[in-house]
Every structure is written in structure tokens, then in C-alpha cells.
mmCIF file of C-alpha atoms and ligand atoms in Angstrom:
data_model
loop_
_atom_site.group_PDB
_atom_site.id
_atom_site.type_symbol
_atom_site.label_atom_id
_atom_site.label_comp_id
_atom_site.label_asym_id
_atom_site.label_seq_id
_atom_site.Cartn_x
_atom_site.Cartn_y
_atom_site.Cartn_z
ATOM 1 C CA MET H 85 -16.891 -22.427 -43.844
ATOM 2 C CA GLN H 86 -13.745 -22.894 -41.800
ATOM 3 C CA THR H 87 -15.166 -22.451 -38.369
ATOM 4 C CA ALA H 88 -14.910 -24.642 -35.322
ATOM 5 C CA PHE H 89 -16.139 -24.413 -31.793
ATOM 6 C CA TYR H 90 -13.609 -25.233 -29.196
ATOM 7 C CA ASN H 91 -13.279 -26.329 -25.650
ATOM 8 C CA THR H 92 -10.249 -27.579 -23.733
ATOM 9 C CA GLY H 93 -10.908 -31.233 -24.434
ATOM 10 C CA SER H 94 -11.259 -30.741 -28.131
ATOM 11 C CA ILE H 95 -7.806 -29.831 -29.371
ATOM 12 C CA TYR H 96 -7.147 -33.082 -31.096
ATOM 13 C CA LEU H 97 -10.514 -33.103 -32.774
ATOM 14 C CA LEU H 98 -10.191 -29.473 -33.749
ATOM 15 C CA LEU H 99 -6.875 -29.955 -35.464
ATOM 16 C CA LYS H 100 -8.045 -33.112 -37.206
ATOM 17 C CA HIS H 101 -11.530 -31.910 -38.044
ATOM 18 C CA PRO H 102 -11.554 -28.123 -38.186
ATOM 19 C CA HIS H 103 -15.336 -28.041 -38.710
ATOM 20 C CA ILE H 104 -16.234 -30.074 -35.709
ATOM 21 C CA ILE H 105 -18.677 -28.553 -33.254
ATOM 22 C CA LEU H 106 -18.294 -29.514 -29.617
ATOM 23 C CA ASN H 107 -20.572 -28.825 -26.786
ATOM 24 C CA SER H 108 -19.191 -26.826 -23.858
ATOM 25 C CA ASN H 109 -20.255 -24.089 -21.470
ATOM 26 C CA ILE H 110 -18.062 -21.596 -23.223
ATOM 27 C CA ARG H 111 -18.130 -21.737 -26.954
ATOM 28 C CA MET H 112 -15.011 -20.408 -28.620
ATOM 29 C CA GLU H 113 -15.077 -20.319 -32.381
ATOM 30 C CA VAL H 114 -11.893 -20.879 -34.318
ATOM 31 C CA ILE H 115 -12.107 -19.129 -37.657
ATOM 32 C CA ARG H 116 -9.546 -19.463 -40.431
ATOM 33 C CA ASP H 117 -11.249 -17.795 -43.348
ATOM 34 C CA LYS H 118 -11.425 -14.008 -43.620
ATOM 35 C CA ALA H 119 -14.858 -13.848 -45.236
ATOM 36 C CA GLU H 120 -16.172 -16.108 -42.508
ATOM 37 C CA MET H 121 -14.561 -13.903 -39.847
ATOM 38 C CA ARG H 122 -16.195 -10.800 -41.272
ATOM 39 C CA ALA H 123 -19.574 -12.518 -41.517
ATOM 40 C CA TRP H 124 -19.260 -13.698 -37.911
ATOM 41 C CA SER H 125 -18.469 -10.183 -36.679
ATOM 42 C CA ARG H 126 -21.382 -8.746 -38.619
ATOM 43 C CA ARG H 127 -23.720 -11.308 -37.102
ATOM 44 C CA MET H 128 -22.559 -10.204 -33.650
ATOM 45 C CA ARG H 129 -23.182 -6.583 -34.552
ATOM 46 C CA ARG H 130 -26.640 -7.362 -35.863
ATOM 47 C CA ASP H 131 -27.307 -8.896 -32.454
ATOM 48 C CA GLY H 132 -26.375 -5.561 -30.925
ATOM 49 C CA LYS H 133 -22.978 -6.649 -29.595
ATOM 50 C CA SER H 134 -19.827 -4.530 -29.589
ATOM 51 C CA LEU H 135 -16.499 -6.164 -30.490
ATOM 52 C CA VAL H 136 -12.958 -5.868 -29.156
ATOM 53 C CA LEU H 137 -9.969 -7.275 -31.041
ATOM 54 C CA VAL H 138 -6.692 -8.426 -29.493
ATOM 55 C CA PRO H 139 -4.146 -8.917 -32.304
ATOM 56 C CA THR H 140 -1.254 -11.305 -31.568
ATOM 57 C CA MET H 141 1.351 -13.405 -33.332
ATOM 58 C CA GLY H 142 0.670 -16.357 -31.053
ATOM 59 C CA TYR H 143 2.895 -18.400 -28.744
ATOM 60 C CA LEU H 144 0.795 -16.783 -26.075
ATOM 61 C CA HIS H 145 2.067 -15.856 -22.629
ATOM 62 C CA GLU H 146 0.726 -13.888 -19.655
ATOM 63 C CA GLY H 147 1.431 -10.605 -21.462
ATOM 64 C CA HIS H 148 -0.989 -11.544 -24.233
ATOM 65 C CA LEU H 149 -3.518 -12.897 -21.751
ATOM 66 C CA SER H 150 -3.418 -9.619 -19.837
ATOM 67 C CA LEU H 151 -4.614 -7.906 -23.023
ATOM 68 C CA VAL H 152 -7.540 -10.305 -23.153
ATOM 69 C CA ARG H 153 -8.375 -9.464 -19.524
ATOM 70 C CA GLU H 154 -8.180 -5.775 -20.336
ATOM 71 C CA ALA H 155 -10.440 -6.387 -23.341
ATOM 72 C CA ARG H 156 -13.254 -7.628 -21.118
ATOM 73 C CA SER H 157 -14.147 -4.134 -19.932
ATOM 74 C CA HIS H 158 -14.202 -2.614 -23.418
ATOM 75 C CA ALA H 159 -16.823 -4.550 -25.402
ATOM 76 C CA ASP H 160 -19.312 -7.427 -25.324
ATOM 77 C CA VAL H 161 -17.422 -9.852 -27.525
ATOM 78 C CA ILE H 162 -13.670 -10.601 -27.555
ATOM 79 C CA VAL H 163 -11.890 -11.733 -30.717
ATOM 80 C CA VAL H 164 -8.215 -12.730 -30.530
ATOM 81 C CA SER H 165 -6.241 -12.982 -33.756
ATOM 82 C CA VAL H 166 -3.230 -15.259 -34.020
ATOM 83 C CA TYR H 167 -1.175 -14.620 -37.136
ATOM 84 C CA VAL H 168 2.570 -14.396 -37.673
ATOM 85 C CA ASN H 169 2.676 -11.649 -40.261
ATOM 86 C CA PRO H 170 5.341 -12.205 -42.932
ATOM 87 C CA GLY H 171 4.796 -8.621 -44.097
ATOM 88 C CA GLN H 172 6.687 -7.230 -41.101
ATOM 89 C CA PHE H 173 9.739 -9.501 -41.362
ATOM 90 C CA ALA H 174 12.650 -8.813 -43.720
ATOM 91 C CA PRO H 175 13.979 -12.001 -45.360
ATOM 92 C CA SER H 176 17.072 -11.796 -43.121
ATOM 93 C CA GLU H 177 14.980 -11.740 -39.914
ATOM 94 C CA ASP H 178 13.604 -14.482 -37.684
ATOM 95 C CA LEU H 179 10.286 -15.332 -39.375
ATOM 96 C CA SER H 180 11.260 -18.975 -39.843
ATOM 97 C CA THR H 181 12.302 -19.414 -36.203
ATOM 98 C CA TYR H 182 9.438 -17.412 -34.691
ATOM 99 C CA PRO H 183 7.920 -19.797 -32.118
ATOM 100 C CA SER H 184 4.428 -21.136 -32.584
ATOM 101 C CA ASP H 185 2.094 -23.437 -30.674
ATOM 102 C CA MET H 186 -1.431 -23.170 -32.007
ATOM 103 C CA GLN H 187 -2.688 -26.004 -29.861
ATOM 104 C CA GLY H 188 -1.305 -24.424 -26.682
ATOM 105 C CA ASP H 189 -2.645 -21.005 -27.683
ATOM 106 C CA LEU H 190 -6.172 -22.328 -28.201
ATOM 107 C CA GLN H 191 -6.003 -24.106 -24.883
ATOM 108 C CA LYS H 192 -4.905 -20.978 -23.005
ATOM 109 C CA LEU H 193 -7.570 -18.833 -24.638
ATOM 110 C CA SER H 194 -10.263 -21.405 -24.088
ATOM 111 C CA GLN H 195 -9.346 -21.748 -20.422
ATOM 112 C CA MET H 196 -9.846 -18.026 -19.923
ATOM 113 C CA GLY H 197 -13.492 -18.607 -20.731
ATOM 114 C CA VAL H 198 -14.054 -15.117 -22.124
ATOM 115 C CA VAL H 199 -12.890 -15.311 -25.743
ATOM 116 C CA GLN H 200 -15.699 -15.844 -28.233
ATOM 117 C CA ALA H 201 -13.605 -16.173 -31.378
ATOM 118 C CA VAL H 202 -10.030 -16.828 -32.413
ATOM 119 C CA PHE H 203 -9.113 -15.692 -35.908
ATOM 120 C CA CYS H 204 -6.123 -17.672 -37.173
ATOM 121 C CA PRO H 205 -5.849 -17.228 -40.931
ATOM 122 C CA ARG H 206 -3.371 -19.319 -42.884
ATOM 123 C CA ASN H 207 -2.283 -16.531 -45.194
ATOM 124 C CA LEU H 208 -3.648 -13.005 -45.266
ATOM 125 C CA TYR H 209 -1.896 -12.178 -48.542
ATOM 126 C CA ASP H 210 -3.323 -15.008 -50.576
ATOM 127 C CA TYR H 211 -5.792 -13.306 -52.903
ATOM 128 C CA ASP H 212 -8.243 -15.430 -54.864
ATOM 129 C CA SER H 213 -8.062 -13.425 -58.059
ATOM 130 C CA PRO H 214 -4.998 -11.281 -58.618
ATOM 131 C CA GLY H 215 -6.825 -9.362 -61.376
ATOM 132 C CA PRO H 216 -5.476 -8.190 -64.704
ATOM 133 C CA LEU H 217 -3.526 -5.267 -63.280
ATOM 134 C CA ALA H 218 -1.781 -7.182 -60.515
ATOM 135 C CA VAL H 219 1.987 -7.072 -60.682
ATOM 136 C CA PRO H 220 4.041 -10.220 -60.365
ATOM 137 C CA PRO H 221 6.368 -10.570 -57.356
ATOM 138 C CA ARG H 222 8.934 -7.855 -57.892
ATOM 139 C CA HIS H 223 11.863 -9.076 -55.890
ATOM 140 C CA HIS H 224 13.555 -12.375 -56.298
ATOM 141 C CA LEU H 225 15.750 -12.856 -53.293
ATOM 142 C CA SER H 226 18.490 -14.580 -55.189
ATOM 143 C CA VAL H 227 19.111 -11.453 -57.244
ATOM 144 C CA VAL H 228 18.827 -8.687 -54.649
ATOM 145 C CA SER H 229 21.714 -7.500 -52.521
ATOM 146 C CA GLY H 230 21.868 -7.811 -48.741
ATOM 147 C CA GLU H 231 21.157 -4.110 -48.410
ATOM 148 C CA GLU H 232 18.092 -4.349 -50.658
ATOM 149 C CA GLN H 233 16.851 -7.363 -48.696
ATOM 150 C CA ALA H 234 16.602 -5.186 -45.587
ATOM 151 C CA GLN H 235 14.221 -2.934 -47.552
ATOM 152 C CA ILE H 236 11.747 -5.654 -48.519
ATOM 153 C CA SER H 237 9.553 -7.975 -46.505
ATOM 154 C CA CYS H 238 8.968 -11.692 -46.907
ATOM 155 C CA ILE H 239 5.752 -10.788 -48.756
ATOM 156 C CA GLU H 240 7.527 -9.270 -51.730
ATOM 157 C CA LYS H 241 9.169 -12.621 -52.184
ATOM 158 C CA GLU H 242 6.046 -14.423 -53.278
ATOM 159 C CA SER H 243 2.924 -12.295 -53.394
ATOM 160 C CA ALA H 244 1.502 -9.653 -55.686
ATOM 161 C CA HIS H 245 0.473 -7.611 -52.650
ATOM 162 C CA GLU H 246 1.671 -4.040 -53.178
ATOM 163 C CA THR H 247 -0.346 -1.758 -50.907
ATOM 164 C CA TRP H 248 1.300 -0.595 -47.706
ATOM 165 C CA ILE H 249 0.359 1.777 -44.908
ATOM 166 C CA LYS H 250 3.148 4.040 -43.706
ATOM 167 C CA VAL H 251 2.945 6.289 -40.679
ATOM 168 C CA GLU H 252 5.643 8.507 -42.062
ATOM 169 C CA ARG H 253 7.403 10.134 -39.132
ATOM 170 C CA LEU H 254 6.610 7.889 -36.191
ATOM 171 C CA GLU H 255 7.895 4.800 -37.964
ATOM 172 C CA LYS H 256 11.313 6.233 -38.757
ATOM 173 C CA GLY H 257 13.178 6.096 -35.434
ATOM 174 C CA MET H 258 14.016 3.328 -32.965
ATOM 175 C CA CYS H 259 12.758 -0.084 -34.204
ATOM 176 C CA GLY H 260 11.989 1.501 -37.580
ATOM 177 C CA ALA H 261 15.629 2.478 -38.017
ATOM 178 C CA SER H 262 16.936 -1.046 -37.447
ATOM 179 C CA ARG H 263 13.988 -2.778 -39.129
ATOM 180 C CA PRO H 264 13.044 -0.639 -42.166
ATOM 181 C CA VAL H 265 10.038 -2.694 -43.313
ATOM 182 C CA PHE H 266 8.730 -3.582 -39.878
ATOM 183 C CA PHE H 267 6.184 -0.876 -39.119
ATOM 184 C CA ARG H 268 4.947 -0.671 -42.695
ATOM 185 C CA GLY H 269 4.147 -4.385 -42.325
ATOM 186 C CA VAL H 270 2.552 -3.957 -38.894
ATOM 187 C CA ALA H 271 0.346 -1.011 -39.922
ATOM 188 C CA THR H 272 -0.735 -2.880 -43.038
ATOM 189 C CA VAL H 273 -1.637 -6.146 -41.343
ATOM 190 C CA VAL H 274 -3.432 -4.325 -38.530
ATOM 191 C CA THR H 275 -5.438 -2.442 -41.164
ATOM 192 C CA LYS H 276 -6.311 -5.743 -42.839
ATOM 193 C CA LEU H 277 -7.366 -7.212 -39.478
ATOM 194 C CA PHE H 278 -9.452 -4.127 -38.734
ATOM 195 C CA HIS H 279 -11.236 -4.451 -42.076
ATOM 196 C CA ILE H 280 -11.849 -8.164 -41.594
ATOM 197 C CA VAL H 281 -12.892 -8.194 -37.933
ATOM 198 C CA GLU H 282 -14.432 -4.696 -37.861
ATOM 199 C CA PRO H 283 -13.944 -4.224 -34.119
ATOM 200 C CA ASP H 284 -15.072 -1.235 -32.057
ATOM 201 C CA VAL H 285 -11.973 -1.401 -29.849
ATOM 202 C CA ALA H 286 -8.511 -2.947 -30.235
ATOM 203 C CA ILE H 287 -6.027 -3.637 -27.455
ATOM 204 C CA PHE H 288 -2.256 -3.274 -27.895
ATOM 205 C CA GLY H 289 0.514 -3.815 -25.352
ATOM 206 C CA LYS H 290 2.744 -0.945 -24.317
ATOM 207 C CA LYS H 291 5.543 -3.511 -24.449
ATOM 208 C CA ASP H 292 5.663 -2.577 -28.153
ATOM 209 C CA TYR H 293 5.446 1.103 -27.364
ATOM 210 C CA GLN H 294 6.297 2.520 -30.781
ATOM 211 C CA GLN H 295 3.857 0.083 -32.403
ATOM 212 C CA TRP H 296 1.063 1.186 -30.068
ATOM 213 C CA ARG H 297 1.696 4.858 -30.860
ATOM 214 C CA ILE H 298 1.918 4.181 -34.605
ATOM 215 C CA ILE H 299 -1.382 2.294 -34.655
ATOM 216 C CA SER H 300 -3.049 5.014 -32.578
ATOM 217 C CA ARG H 301 -1.806 7.647 -35.032
ATOM 218 C CA MET H 302 -2.871 5.620 -38.048
ATOM 219 C CA VAL H 303 -6.366 5.183 -36.620
ATOM 220 C CA ARG H 304 -6.623 8.917 -35.985
ATOM 221 C CA ASP H 305 -5.180 9.972 -39.344
ATOM 222 C CA LEU H 306 -7.257 7.546 -41.416
ATOM 223 C CA ASP H 307 -10.509 7.946 -39.430
ATOM 224 C CA PHE H 308 -10.922 4.334 -38.403
ATOM 225 C CA ALA H 309 -13.936 4.127 -36.089
ATOM 226 C CA ILE H 310 -11.914 2.093 -33.619
ATOM 227 C CA GLU H 311 -10.722 2.974 -30.141
ATOM 228 C CA ILE H 312 -7.129 1.935 -29.473
ATOM 229 C CA VAL H 313 -6.271 0.972 -25.901
ATOM 230 C CA GLY H 314 -2.701 0.629 -24.602
ATOM 231 C CA SER H 315 -2.216 -2.027 -21.924
ATOM 232 C CA GLU H 316 0.602 -2.184 -19.364
ATOM 233 C CA ILE H 317 3.713 -4.370 -19.734
ATOM 234 C CA VAL H 318 3.630 -7.730 -17.966
ATOM 235 C CA ARG H 319 6.967 -8.920 -16.590
ATOM 236 C CA GLU H 320 8.394 -12.127 -15.225
ATOM 237 C CA ALA H 321 8.952 -12.142 -11.452
ATOM 238 C CA ASP H 322 12.565 -11.048 -11.998
ATOM 239 C CA GLY H 323 11.589 -8.132 -14.218
ATOM 240 C CA LEU H 324 12.185 -9.482 -17.720
ATOM 241 C CA ALA H 325 9.377 -8.298 -19.976
ATOM 242 C CA MET H 326 7.403 -11.281 -21.221
ATOM 243 C CA SER H 327 7.944 -11.977 -24.903
ATOM 244 C CA SER H 328 7.366 -14.906 -27.227
ATOM 245 C CA ARG H 329 11.041 -14.616 -28.139
ATOM 246 C CA ASN H 330 12.226 -15.255 -24.538
ATOM 247 C CA VAL H 331 11.920 -18.990 -25.159
ATOM 248 C CA ARG H 332 14.803 -18.717 -27.628
ATOM 249 C CA LEU H 333 17.192 -17.293 -24.992
ATOM 250 C CA SER H 334 19.883 -19.630 -23.689
ATOM 251 C CA PRO H 335 20.052 -19.786 -19.852
ATOM 252 C CA ARG H 336 23.122 -17.514 -20.000
ATOM 253 C CA ASN H 337 21.458 -15.001 -22.314
ATOM 254 C CA ARG H 338 18.298 -15.139 -20.171
ATOM 255 C CA LYS H 339 20.352 -13.928 -17.168
ATOM 256 C CA GLN H 340 22.090 -11.277 -19.226
ATOM 257 C CA ALA H 341 18.754 -10.011 -20.514
ATOM 258 C CA LEU H 342 17.790 -8.942 -16.983
ATOM 259 C CA SER H 343 20.184 -6.041 -17.486
ATOM 260 C CA ILE H 344 17.503 -4.300 -19.551
ATOM 261 C CA TYR H 345 15.050 -4.050 -16.675
ATOM 262 C CA LYS H 346 17.874 -3.229 -14.257
ATOM 263 C CA ALA H 347 19.079 -0.386 -16.498
ATOM 264 C CA LEU H 348 15.567 0.992 -16.974
ATOM 265 C CA SER H 349 14.766 0.835 -13.257
ATOM 266 C CA GLU H 350 18.042 2.537 -12.312
ATOM 267 C CA ALA H 351 17.341 5.239 -14.874
ATOM 268 C CA LYS H 352 13.900 5.866 -13.379
ATOM 269 C CA VAL H 353 15.308 6.155 -9.858
ATOM 270 C CA GLY H 354 18.026 8.464 -11.192
ATOM 271 C CA VAL H 355 15.445 10.738 -12.786
ATOM 272 C CA SER H 356 13.452 10.939 -9.560
ATOM 273 C CA LYS H 357 16.647 12.170 -7.904
ATOM 274 C CA GLY H 358 17.085 14.908 -10.464
ATOM 275 C CA ARG H 359 19.312 13.220 -13.027
ATOM 276 C CA ILE H 360 17.552 14.458 -16.119
ATOM 277 C CA LEU H 361 20.116 14.752 -18.924
ATOM 278 C CA SER H 362 19.194 12.197 -21.578
ATOM 279 C CA GLN H 363 22.715 11.578 -22.821
ATOM 280 C CA GLU H 364 23.974 10.747 -19.320
ATOM 281 C CA ILE H 365 21.086 8.367 -18.727
ATOM 282 C CA LYS H 366 21.548 6.669 -22.077
ATOM 283 C CA ASP H 367 25.285 6.245 -21.458
ATOM 284 C CA SER H 368 24.573 4.474 -18.138
ATOM 285 C CA ILE H 369 22.017 2.212 -19.790
ATOM 286 C CA VAL H 370 24.406 1.248 -22.583
ATOM 287 C CA GLN H 371 27.066 0.525 -19.964
ATOM 288 C CA THR H 372 24.792 -1.707 -17.881
ATOM 289 C CA VAL H 373 23.549 -3.718 -20.868
ATOM 290 C CA SER H 374 27.003 -4.072 -22.437
ATOM 291 C CA ASP H 375 28.590 -5.078 -19.108
ATOM 292 C CA SER H 376 26.088 -7.928 -18.876
ATOM 293 C CA GLY H 377 27.133 -9.251 -22.284
ATOM 294 C CA GLY H 378 24.227 -7.793 -24.272
ATOM 295 C CA ARG H 379 24.663 -5.879 -27.522
ATOM 296 C CA MET H 380 22.747 -2.629 -27.686
ATOM 297 C CA ASP H 381 20.670 -1.961 -30.776
ATOM 298 C CA TYR H 382 19.339 1.388 -29.557
ATOM 299 C CA VAL H 383 18.350 3.303 -26.479
ATOM 300 C CA GLU H 384 16.225 6.430 -26.897
ATOM 301 C CA ILE H 385 14.479 8.784 -24.526
ATOM 302 C CA VAL H 386 11.457 10.234 -26.277
ATOM 303 C CA GLU H 387 8.323 12.202 -25.525
ATOM 304 C CA GLN H 388 5.516 9.704 -24.944
ATOM 305 C CA GLU H 389 3.121 10.583 -27.743
ATOM 306 C CA SER H 390 5.207 12.178 -30.499
ATOM 307 C CA LEU H 391 8.186 9.882 -29.823
ATOM 308 C CA THR H 392 10.446 12.912 -30.340
ATOM 309 C CA PRO H 393 13.841 12.509 -28.640
ATOM 310 C CA VAL H 394 14.370 14.865 -25.698
ATOM 311 C CA GLU H 395 17.671 16.213 -24.403
ATOM 312 C CA LYS H 396 16.319 16.776 -20.904
ATOM 313 C CA ILE H 397 13.602 14.935 -19.067
ATOM 314 C CA ASP H 398 11.228 17.789 -18.346
ATOM 315 C CA CYS H 399 8.075 16.226 -19.778
ATOM 316 C CA SER H 400 6.485 12.759 -19.788
ATOM 317 C CA VAL H 401 8.904 10.469 -21.561
ATOM 318 C CA VAL H 402 9.464 6.840 -22.305
ATOM 319 C CA ILE H 403 12.872 5.209 -22.375
ATOM 320 C CA CYS H 404 12.939 2.628 -25.158
ATOM 321 C CA ILE H 405 15.550 -0.077 -25.553
ATOM 322 C CA ALA H 406 16.340 -2.803 -28.048
ATOM 323 C CA ALA H 407 19.257 -5.141 -27.382
ATOM 324 C CA TRP H 408 20.615 -8.442 -28.613
ATOM 325 C CA PHE H 409 21.360 -11.369 -26.334
ATOM 326 C CA GLY H 410 22.920 -14.058 -28.461
ATOM 327 C CA ASP H 411 20.805 -14.112 -31.604
ATOM 328 C CA VAL H 412 17.658 -12.894 -29.854
ATOM 329 C CA ARG H 413 16.639 -9.260 -30.099
ATOM 330 C CA LEU H 414 14.531 -8.014 -27.193
ATOM 331 C CA ILE H 415 12.730 -4.727 -26.725
ATOM 332 C CA ASP H 416 11.507 -3.079 -23.555
ATOM 333 C CA ASN H 417 10.645 0.360 -22.259
ATOM 334 C CA MET H 418 9.691 2.346 -19.204
ATOM 335 C CA GLU H 419 7.446 5.377 -19.013
ATOM 336 C CA ILE H 420 8.453 8.240 -16.762
ATOM 337 C CA ASP H 421 5.582 10.619 -16.210
ATOM 338 C CA ALA H 422 6.155 14.331 -15.867
ATOM 339 C CA PRO H 423 5.040 14.713 -12.223
ATOM 340 C CA ALA H 424 7.800 12.366 -11.129
ATOM 341 C CA VAL H 425 10.443 14.668 -12.542
ATOM 342 C CA LEU H 426 9.140 18.182 -11.791
HETATM 343 P P1 AMP C 724 3.037 -10.197 -30.366
HETATM 344 O O1 AMP C 724 2.385 -11.526 -30.334
HETATM 345 O O2 AMP C 724 4.420 -10.185 -29.824
HETATM 346 O O3 AMP C 724 2.911 -9.490 -31.688
HETATM 347 O O4 AMP C 724 2.214 -9.310 -29.348
HETATM 348 C C1 AMP C 724 0.827 -9.162 -29.469
HETATM 349 C C2 AMP C 724 0.380 -8.077 -28.525
HETATM 350 O O5 AMP C 724 0.723 -8.463 -27.196
HETATM 351 C C3 AMP C 724 1.058 -6.724 -28.801
HETATM 352 O O6 AMP C 724 0.109 -5.688 -28.641
HETATM 353 C C4 AMP C 724 2.123 -6.673 -27.745
HETATM 354 O O7 AMP C 724 2.476 -5.368 -27.371
HETATM 355 C C5 AMP C 724 1.432 -7.392 -26.593
HETATM 356 N N1 AMP C 724 2.422 -7.914 -25.641
HETATM 357 C C6 AMP C 724 3.451 -8.740 -25.912
HETATM 358 N N2 AMP C 724 4.183 -8.949 -24.798
HETATM 359 C C7 AMP C 724 3.594 -8.238 -23.820
HETATM 360 C C8 AMP C 724 3.884 -8.033 -22.435
HETATM 361 N N3 AMP C 724 4.925 -8.595 -21.835
HETATM 362 N N4 AMP C 724 3.076 -7.232 -21.731
HETATM 363 C C9 AMP C 724 1.997 -6.620 -22.319
HETATM 364 N N5 AMP C 724 1.679 -6.778 -23.615
HETATM 365 C C10 AMP C 724 2.464 -7.571 -24.362
#
């Protein structure tokens, strides 16, 4: 058993004694073990409760908390998972510098007073018995080229895990083009979380638009009995989309990063005035972001569900951007619904 109950005064005790049970009005269980998580969920179900899962990688901000608020209207019991998934990071990416603050996360979730369980596994790829047919780790980073490293995740480095979920077409463009193992890793860890938590509903932020669409497609294609809900982007007062990575921006880069929201907002106004040629809009966006000092990774204008690029905005689209500010890569997007452009 690796369960703890948690209230705001108990952080120290929780971290020191993960099994400690504290009395409070709102009992939030902190579960580290996957079998325990599954057993907990099943107990809830036996009691007739429906479950909603909010998957996160922690370092929680208002964007994450808005998903928890959204979750309240979708099921009886809210489970939040906090797990930085090595399966979606290539060895060259920022897994080692990804911010974390478990203590702060538990405090924020506890203060909301609506979360019944936090699932924070140590390692989701640590299998008790590899079995006779398990393969040894296939890639040793010291002997693979830089190009090959982009094609493997941090998991291949040290685990015999070899099963991956790929949403073939949707994962190819945009973030999938610059991060070849990213969506394979996301779809796989989300599948693992779904099998462990067994929720009825799961909430994803539209901030990660392509991710939300990929998970929705995966759930449809593989007949998961789970409803996927997309929740709106939460921004800072000045428009910057909230992200755990924002904390790594220097003050200068933080200012420059505002160009993303500026470019997206200008594009939306432009469209409402009849400027509907995608290439023209993308050129302006690239200009705005580059002028600020940012380095564009991609900008795409795609149909909202299929994520197919459009030449003209004559249907509901989303403009998706990824750009670098210093060594921090940020993503953002803006939906433009068809009625606004017809
Ligand atoms: P992450 O911890 O970055 O993996 O994000 C966990 C979930 O929170 C994902 O579904 C994200 O889309 C969502 N999320 C992150 N930032 C925001 C935001 N600013 N607004 C809404 N949802 C967000």
C-alpha cells in the first residue's frame, strides 16, 4: 500500500511518512502504486461513483486547475495524475530540466477541496517481471547518432518497454514533425493511465490542441469507454498561455513570448475582416514572432478536427504555433470558428 490522505497542513508528514493518515474535512488520497490506484478506482465504482481523470505532468498552474474545475461537472470523483512521462521526451529534449514541485502541487490540489485522489507514480515503465520474451534495452545512447536519438525516447534508454500507440496521421504534422517520438509517448502513457485509473471521463486542455485531438481519435478508434473533454486555454493577464515551462523563461524571453498571443490575435482580427489566405496569415505571424526575437518552429492553419492544413479559411480552423524563446519552446493556438469567417 502506498496511499496517503492529505490535507494542507500535512505536506511534511506526507513526504516523510507516505502512509500517514490525517484527519481533515476533505480527504485527498495520494497514491503512488498502480495496483493500488486501480483498486481504489474499482472501490469507487463499486460504490456507484463515476470517475473523471485529469492527467498532468505537474508543476501545476491555473491552466491545470481550470481542468480540475471543469472536471467537477463530469463525474462524482476527480482523480488528478502527476507524472512526467519519459516516454514522450527524446534524449536531447528537456526531461531533466522539466520543472517539478510535488509539495506545491499537492497543496494546490488539496486547497481546491474537490480532488479525491492524486496518482503520482514513480515510474510507469518499471515492470516487476520482464518475462522470458522481454527484450533488453535496444538503444544505448552512447552508440546512436544524433539523428537516431531524435527517433527514440528516454524509455528506450533503460527499459524493456516496447509497446507503443501511434495515431498514424494526426501525429505526423506540427509538434509531431519537430518531436518524432512525442505523440507516440503521449498516446501510450495516456493509455496506461486509462487502464490504471479506469475513468469514465478525462479532461485535456486545448492548449495542447494536437494532443487533445490525437487522444480523442485514439479513444474513438480503440473503443475506450471514456469521454474526452477539451477545456479552454487559460492565459496570463497579458495573454501568454500558461505553461509549466514559462518559469524557465528569462525576463527578456518572457516579454518576447507575448508576440505569440499578439500574432494570433491579429490573425483572428484579420480573418474577421476577410483576410482568409493561410499563407498570408502565416507570413504575418512569422514576421511578428521573429521581430520580437523568437525563433519559429512552426505555424500551421488546420481544420479543427482532422488537423488538415487549409489554404483558405472557409471552415472552422485552428492556428497552431510553436516557437523558441531562448532555450524554451512554447506552443499556443487559437480557434477560429466558421461563422466568424463566412
Ligand atoms: P501538462 O502538465 O503540460 O502535460 O498539461 C496537463 C494538461 O493541462 C494538458 O491537458 C494540457 O493541455 C493542460 N494545460 C496546460 N496548460 C494549460 C493552459 N494554459 N490552459 C488550459 N489547459 C492547460
